[in-house]
Amino acid sequence: MIDSRSYSSAVDTPPLTRDAKAELLRELADEVKHCQKCPLYKTALRGVPGEGDPDAEILLIGEAPGWHENQQGRPFVGASGQFLEQLLASIGLTRKQVFIANIVKHRPPDNRDPMPDEISACVPYLDRQIEIIDPKVIVTLGRFSMNHFFPGEKISRIHGMARRHGNRLIVPMYHPAAALHQGSLRHTVEDDFRAVPAAVAEANKLQAAAAMPPPEPPAPPADPAKQLSLF
Ligand code: URA
């Protein structure tokens, strides 16, 4: 078992290897499967922890599992998932190259919105996933995951605009399901998704700058006695 506390605060701790991340994510997935921190486990078939590359540069965060996800225990495998895969393909990626998770890990009955107490019970799992994966870019899908980072914001105002959050970038987007139900949003979501590669490039720059050693202090003025002795 890997000590998940050891990487959380120390600035000079070496980054986790992909294998270490995979093991921590497996442990977390196991906890999600047995989670009873809110009543959703009583009506859901199974928890849906999330899946993808443990070392992904991009983490996508949806709302909660729907019917298909509840059947399969995997995120975004229904109609929204198909659209999400098309969006990923439009920037040259597959779902295996990113990590896909949700704010709430058990399906709310009848696909209702997750309640605030269900979100606050579940969100520590997401926070741990972010800490383990340490993605360069987070794409929030829909207002619930957007609210986790930008409480009080309106998705209609900030969608598609990458914002800095520490040394990573967060790109808020409409939920793919919203685009499927409201045709006019489809192009908006497709356009917004094109901002993702630029956000990765920007995060790379931020992280490279953060890794640079601090500038050398200016050299002290030359010793006047030594200077005089030259003559
Ligand atoms: N919608 C979500 O928000 N998450 C899923 O996993 C599937 C549909």
XYZ file of C-alpha atoms and ligand atoms in Angstrom:
239
model
C 0.000 0.000 0.000
C 1.307 3.431 -0.962
C 1.135 6.221 1.586
C -1.151 8.742 -0.084
C -0.213 11.421 2.458
C 3.419 11.495 1.434
C 2.839 13.346 -1.857
C 0.212 15.816 -0.786
C 2.107 18.656 0.782
C 5.853 18.355 0.389
C 7.012 20.578 -2.462
C 10.145 18.555 -3.203
C 8.535 15.095 -3.093
C 9.218 13.329 -6.398
C 6.105 12.910 -8.578
C 4.287 9.589 -8.293
C 5.056 7.015 -10.961
C 2.255 5.813 -13.233
C 2.227 2.465 -11.372
C 1.941 4.184 -7.986
C -0.917 6.333 -9.303
C -2.648 3.254 -10.707
C -2.448 1.487 -7.345
C -3.801 4.496 -5.423
C -6.652 4.840 -7.924
C -7.444 1.125 -7.565
C -7.644 1.497 -3.783
C -9.901 4.530 -4.171
C -12.137 2.665 -6.652
C -12.496 -0.120 -4.126
C -13.593 2.365 -1.456
C -16.138 3.877 -3.865
C -17.567 0.433 -4.580
C -18.235 -0.075 -0.861
C -19.152 3.533 -0.067
C -22.168 4.225 2.157
C -21.434 7.887 2.899
C -24.763 8.993 1.412
C -27.984 7.093 0.675
C -27.375 6.813 -3.092
C -25.736 3.382 -2.671
C -29.141 2.005 -1.637
C -30.776 2.691 -4.993
C -27.770 2.393 -7.321
C -26.534 -0.948 -8.621
C -22.871 -0.104 -8.223
C -20.433 2.755 -7.748
C -18.775 4.303 -10.804
C -15.362 5.508 -9.637
C -13.996 6.656 -13.007
C -11.438 5.275 -15.446
C -8.630 6.102 -17.821
C -4.920 6.809 -17.845
C -3.726 7.158 -14.214
C -1.113 9.618 -15.476
C -3.440 11.559 -17.788
C -2.746 15.181 -18.709
C -6.491 15.784 -18.987
C -9.169 14.922 -16.423
C -12.805 15.244 -17.480
C -15.389 15.550 -14.720
C -19.083 14.915 -15.331
C -22.057 15.010 -13.004
C -23.151 11.521 -11.945
C -23.620 8.081 -13.507
C -26.758 7.604 -15.595
C -28.615 4.384 -16.433
C -25.915 2.829 -18.644
C -23.083 3.807 -16.288
C -24.993 2.273 -13.369
C -25.324 -0.982 -15.321
C -21.675 -1.166 -16.352
C -19.839 0.579 -13.495
C -18.048 2.783 -16.067
C -18.401 6.534 -16.660
C -19.847 8.034 -19.847
C -20.796 4.843 -21.694
C -24.261 5.975 -22.907
C -25.238 8.564 -25.512
C -23.353 11.381 -23.723
C -20.308 9.128 -23.664
C -20.493 8.587 -27.434
C -20.593 12.341 -27.973
C -17.722 12.798 -25.510
C -15.655 10.271 -27.478
C -16.350 12.257 -30.689
C -15.228 15.437 -28.947
C -12.033 13.722 -27.794
C -11.431 12.393 -31.324
C -11.794 15.961 -32.659
C -8.621 16.848 -30.741
C -6.872 13.587 -31.595
C -7.489 11.727 -28.326
C -9.220 8.539 -27.206
C -10.837 7.961 -23.823
C -7.889 5.741 -22.837
C -5.561 8.749 -23.018
C -7.535 10.854 -20.536
C -9.172 10.163 -17.184
C -12.954 10.406 -16.908
C -14.711 10.784 -13.541
C -17.833 12.282 -12.006
C -18.596 14.566 -9.082
C -20.992 11.933 -7.660
C -20.052 8.268 -7.975
C -23.446 6.550 -7.520
C -26.448 7.123 -9.777
C -29.151 9.395 -8.320
C -32.565 7.717 -8.714
C -34.402 8.553 -11.976
C -31.374 10.603 -13.078
C -32.380 13.480 -10.826
C -29.791 16.163 -10.034
C -27.391 15.252 -7.246
C -28.286 16.927 -3.927
C -25.826 19.206 -2.080
C -25.300 16.687 0.768
C -24.635 13.880 -1.751
C -22.086 16.077 -3.506
C -20.324 17.034 -0.286
C -20.200 13.381 0.841
C -18.714 12.271 -2.488
C -16.430 15.127 -3.492
C -13.475 14.028 -1.309
C -13.093 11.049 -3.699
C -12.782 13.453 -6.621
C -10.323 15.637 -4.722
C -8.159 12.580 -4.071
C -8.363 11.563 -7.745
C -7.165 15.040 -8.729
C -4.315 14.843 -6.242
C -3.229 11.398 -7.455
C -3.543 11.994 -11.214
C -2.268 15.579 -10.971
C -3.648 16.494 -14.420
C -2.479 19.557 -16.320
C -5.984 20.401 -17.441
C -9.390 19.701 -15.915
C -12.452 19.878 -18.154
C -15.658 20.285 -16.181
C -18.751 18.949 -17.931
C -21.879 20.700 -16.731
C -22.646 23.065 -13.893
C -22.158 20.665 -10.962
C -18.495 20.011 -11.650
C -17.986 23.665 -12.674
C -19.411 24.742 -9.293
C -16.807 22.701 -7.459
C -14.086 24.991 -8.835
C -16.018 28.189 -9.546
C -18.879 28.410 -7.056
C -21.541 30.937 -7.985
C -20.413 31.191 -11.631
C -22.804 30.766 -14.524
C -21.856 28.228 -17.168
C -23.422 30.401 -19.878
C -20.869 33.102 -18.968
C -17.641 31.131 -18.580
C -17.968 28.057 -20.851
C -14.951 27.441 -23.066
C -12.743 29.909 -21.159
C -9.690 28.236 -19.637
C -8.899 29.600 -16.182
C -5.753 29.155 -14.159
C -6.069 27.185 -10.919
C -2.618 26.883 -9.335
C -0.355 25.461 -12.015
C -3.144 23.816 -13.953
C -5.947 25.068 -16.173
C -9.639 24.400 -15.813
C -11.897 24.566 -18.849
C -15.618 24.693 -18.003
C -17.931 23.224 -20.654
C -21.591 22.484 -21.058
C -22.502 18.876 -20.286
C -22.526 16.715 -23.466
C -26.101 15.639 -22.589
C -27.205 19.298 -22.717
C -25.788 19.506 -26.253
C -27.649 16.329 -27.227
C -30.963 17.684 -25.910
C -30.509 21.212 -27.209
C -29.109 21.095 -30.739
C -28.007 24.738 -30.681
C -25.442 23.906 -27.970
C -23.744 21.218 -30.007
C -21.551 23.609 -31.997
C -20.786 25.573 -28.832
C -19.511 22.429 -27.103
C -17.538 21.400 -30.206
C -15.937 24.871 -30.411
C -15.229 24.939 -26.677
C -13.513 21.575 -26.867
C -10.988 23.004 -29.326
C -9.677 25.152 -26.435
C -8.362 22.031 -24.669
C -5.030 21.524 -26.534
C -4.163 25.221 -26.047
C -4.928 24.839 -22.330
C -2.545 21.848 -22.136
C 0.172 23.904 -23.880
C -0.415 26.788 -21.462
C -0.285 24.458 -18.428
C 2.994 23.004 -19.752
C 4.432 26.524 -19.860
C 3.239 27.287 -16.320
C 4.697 24.051 -14.985
C 8.010 24.530 -16.823
C 8.285 28.044 -15.359
C 7.474 26.728 -11.865
C 10.212 24.070 -12.208
C 12.907 26.638 -13.136
C 15.449 27.283 -10.373
C 15.073 30.744 -8.806
C 17.336 33.384 -10.433
C 20.844 33.718 -8.969
C 21.143 36.660 -6.533
C 23.182 39.533 -8.029
C 26.945 39.197 -7.461
C 28.218 41.341 -4.539
C 30.195 44.446 -5.615
C 33.924 43.779 -6.109
C 36.134 44.311 -3.024
C 37.474 47.939 -3.408
C 40.738 47.012 -1.627
C 41.419 44.261 -4.196
C 40.533 46.553 -7.067
C 43.059 49.150 -5.855
C 45.802 46.547 -5.480
C 45.664 46.009 -9.254
C 47.355 49.417 -9.740
N -23.426 11.848 -17.417
C -22.499 12.120 -16.489
O -22.419 13.229 -15.976
N -21.671 11.171 -16.144
C -21.691 9.963 -16.689
O -20.868 9.155 -16.319
C -22.649 9.711 -17.677
C -23.519 10.655 -18.030
